[in-house]
Amino acid sequence: MAGRAKGSSAEELVLSLWRQGYSYRVAGIRAGLRKGKAQAIIEHHLRVRCARERTADDVYNLPRRDGALPPEHAIPARALWAGLERYRGQSNGA
């Protein structure tokens, strides 16, 4: 196979083949690129696409730095109710 131009046309070919369902390996071979280069092109495309799809609300959905779960999560809610029920069971009508 004659070598193809390894510019944006090769990137477009890799992406179009990948969108058609070919693996990144096969897409890279057909475009005349190494497997790693084709994979890097596809991963870069996915990162750019994900960055474009982010909304302002995504900032609020980030995990907390201290590792704590948000209060509306099922685990802290269950723990809160278990503690309230235990406290209610220990109260002497006061």
PDB file of C-alpha atoms in Angstrom:
ATOM      1  CA  MET A   1       0.000   0.000   0.000  1.00  0.00           C
ATOM      2  CA  ALA A   2       1.382   3.359  -0.926  1.00  0.00           C
ATOM      3  CA  GLY A   3       1.921   5.756   1.951  1.00  0.00           C
ATOM      4  CA  ARG A   4      -0.846   8.273   2.438  1.00  0.00           C
ATOM      5  CA  ALA A   5      -0.484  11.873   3.463  1.00  0.00           C
ATOM      6  CA  LYS A   6      -0.441  11.911   7.247  1.00  0.00           C
ATOM      7  CA  GLY A   7      -2.260  15.167   7.804  1.00  0.00           C
ATOM      8  CA  SER A   8      -5.785  16.107   8.654  1.00  0.00           C
ATOM      9  CA  SER A   9      -7.125  13.889   5.851  1.00  0.00           C
ATOM     10  CA  ALA A  10      -5.690  10.832   7.634  1.00  0.00           C
ATOM     11  CA  GLU A  11      -7.302  11.988  10.875  1.00  0.00           C
ATOM     12  CA  GLU A  12     -10.637  12.450   9.125  1.00  0.00           C
ATOM     13  CA  LEU A  13     -10.339   8.985   7.587  1.00  0.00           C
ATOM     14  CA  VAL A  14      -9.557   7.392  10.965  1.00  0.00           C
ATOM     15  CA  LEU A  15     -12.524   9.134  12.590  1.00  0.00           C
ATOM     16  CA  SER A  16     -14.922   8.267   9.774  1.00  0.00           C
ATOM     17  CA  LEU A  17     -13.888   4.587   9.821  1.00  0.00           C
ATOM     18  CA  TRP A  18     -14.145   4.506  13.611  1.00  0.00           C
ATOM     19  CA  ARG A  19     -17.662   6.009  13.445  1.00  0.00           C
ATOM     20  CA  GLN A  20     -18.589   3.250  10.992  1.00  0.00           C
ATOM     21  CA  GLY A  21     -17.684   0.663  13.607  1.00  0.00           C
ATOM     22  CA  TYR A  22     -14.122  -0.275  12.694  1.00  0.00           C
ATOM     23  CA  SER A  23     -11.640  -0.698  15.526  1.00  0.00           C
ATOM     24  CA  TYR A  24      -8.982   1.969  15.972  1.00  0.00           C
ATOM     25  CA  ARG A  25      -6.410  -0.594  14.853  1.00  0.00           C
ATOM     26  CA  VAL A  26      -8.144  -1.302  11.522  1.00  0.00           C
ATOM     27  CA  ALA A  27      -8.895   2.390  11.001  1.00  0.00           C
ATOM     28  CA  GLY A  28      -5.239   3.214  11.565  1.00  0.00           C
ATOM     29  CA  ILE A  29      -4.056   0.538   9.143  1.00  0.00           C
ATOM     30  CA  ARG A  30      -6.423   1.756   6.430  1.00  0.00           C
ATOM     31  CA  ALA A  31      -5.293   5.356   6.974  1.00  0.00           C
ATOM     32  CA  GLY A  32      -1.635   4.314   6.880  1.00  0.00           C
ATOM     33  CA  LEU A  33      -0.988   5.199  10.518  1.00  0.00           C
ATOM     34  CA  ARG A  34       0.385   3.254  13.442  1.00  0.00           C
ATOM     35  CA  LYS A  35      -2.105   1.745  15.882  1.00  0.00           C
ATOM     36  CA  GLY A  36      -1.036   4.110  18.673  1.00  0.00           C
ATOM     37  CA  LYS A  37      -1.434   7.199  16.485  1.00  0.00           C
ATOM     38  CA  ALA A  38      -4.941   6.170  15.405  1.00  0.00           C
ATOM     39  CA  GLN A  39      -5.893   5.506  19.023  1.00  0.00           C
ATOM     40  CA  ALA A  40      -4.522   8.916  20.045  1.00  0.00           C
ATOM     41  CA  ILE A  41      -6.583  10.623  17.314  1.00  0.00           C
ATOM     42  CA  ILE A  42      -9.784   8.907  18.471  1.00  0.00           C
ATOM     43  CA  GLU A  43      -9.124   9.581  22.170  1.00  0.00           C
ATOM     44  CA  HIS A  44      -8.406  13.245  21.411  1.00  0.00           C
ATOM     45  CA  HIS A  45     -11.670  13.461  19.459  1.00  0.00           C
ATOM     46  CA  LEU A  46     -13.582  11.934  22.395  1.00  0.00           C
ATOM     47  CA  ARG A  47     -11.989  14.338  24.900  1.00  0.00           C
ATOM     48  CA  VAL A  48     -12.857  17.348  22.743  1.00  0.00           C
ATOM     49  CA  ARG A  49     -16.421  16.098  22.246  1.00  0.00           C
ATOM     50  CA  CYS A  50     -16.902  15.492  25.980  1.00  0.00           C
ATOM     51  CA  ALA A  51     -15.514  18.949  26.782  1.00  0.00           C
ATOM     52  CA  ARG A  52     -18.025  20.525  24.398  1.00  0.00           C
ATOM     53  CA  GLU A  53     -20.936  18.604  25.931  1.00  0.00           C
ATOM     54  CA  ARG A  54     -20.252  19.769  29.486  1.00  0.00           C
ATOM     55  CA  THR A  55     -22.725  22.176  30.996  1.00  0.00           C
ATOM     56  CA  ALA A  56     -22.486  24.616  33.877  1.00  0.00           C
ATOM     57  CA  ASP A  57     -24.377  22.130  36.077  1.00  0.00           C
ATOM     58  CA  ASP A  58     -21.535  19.615  35.732  1.00  0.00           C
ATOM     59  CA  VAL A  59     -19.441  21.771  38.051  1.00  0.00           C
ATOM     60  CA  TYR A  60     -21.895  21.133  40.883  1.00  0.00           C
ATOM     61  CA  ASN A  61     -21.843  17.357  40.296  1.00  0.00           C
ATOM     62  CA  LEU A  62     -18.123  17.003  41.007  1.00  0.00           C
ATOM     63  CA  PRO A  63     -17.104  14.853  44.001  1.00  0.00           C
ATOM     64  CA  ARG A  64     -15.968  16.627  47.119  1.00  0.00           C
ATOM     65  CA  ARG A  65     -12.252  16.893  47.788  1.00  0.00           C
ATOM     66  CA  ASP A  66     -12.489  15.337  51.248  1.00  0.00           C
ATOM     67  CA  GLY A  67     -14.168  12.234  49.811  1.00  0.00           C
ATOM     68  CA  ALA A  68     -17.471  12.788  51.595  1.00  0.00           C
ATOM     69  CA  LEU A  69     -20.676  11.879  49.804  1.00  0.00           C
ATOM     70  CA  PRO A  70     -23.247  14.634  49.192  1.00  0.00           C
ATOM     71  CA  PRO A  71     -26.098  14.701  51.753  1.00  0.00           C
ATOM     72  CA  GLU A  72     -28.718  13.696  49.163  1.00  0.00           C
ATOM     73  CA  HIS A  73     -26.861  10.473  48.337  1.00  0.00           C
ATOM     74  CA  ALA A  74     -28.567   7.247  49.449  1.00  0.00           C
ATOM     75  CA  ILE A  75     -25.850   6.141  51.888  1.00  0.00           C
ATOM     76  CA  PRO A  76     -25.739   9.314  54.047  1.00  0.00           C
ATOM     77  CA  ALA A  77     -29.543   9.561  53.930  1.00  0.00           C
ATOM     78  CA  ARG A  78     -29.885   5.987  55.199  1.00  0.00           C
ATOM     79  CA  ALA A  79     -27.320   6.632  57.929  1.00  0.00           C
ATOM     80  CA  LEU A  80     -29.144   9.784  58.989  1.00  0.00           C
ATOM     81  CA  TRP A  81     -32.478   7.982  59.244  1.00  0.00           C
ATOM     82  CA  ALA A  82     -30.895   5.089  61.152  1.00  0.00           C
ATOM     83  CA  GLY A  83     -29.432   7.571  63.637  1.00  0.00           C
ATOM     84  CA  LEU A  84     -32.761   9.383  64.022  1.00  0.00           C
ATOM     85  CA  GLU A  85     -34.617   6.113  64.605  1.00  0.00           C
ATOM     86  CA  ARG A  86     -32.050   5.035  67.191  1.00  0.00           C
ATOM     87  CA  TYR A  87     -32.335   8.411  68.938  1.00  0.00           C
ATOM     88  CA  ARG A  88     -36.136   8.222  68.852  1.00  0.00           C
ATOM     89  CA  GLY A  89     -36.022   4.727  70.366  1.00  0.00           C
ATOM     90  CA  GLN A  90     -33.793   5.959  73.239  1.00  0.00           C
ATOM     91  CA  SER A  91     -35.850   9.017  74.115  1.00  0.00           C
ATOM     92  CA  ASN A  92     -38.047   8.629  77.188  1.00  0.00           C
ATOM     93  CA  GLY A  93     -40.939  10.701  75.993  1.00  0.00           C
ATOM     94  CA  ALA A  94     -39.155  13.923  76.786  1.00  0.00           C
TER      95      ALA A  94
END
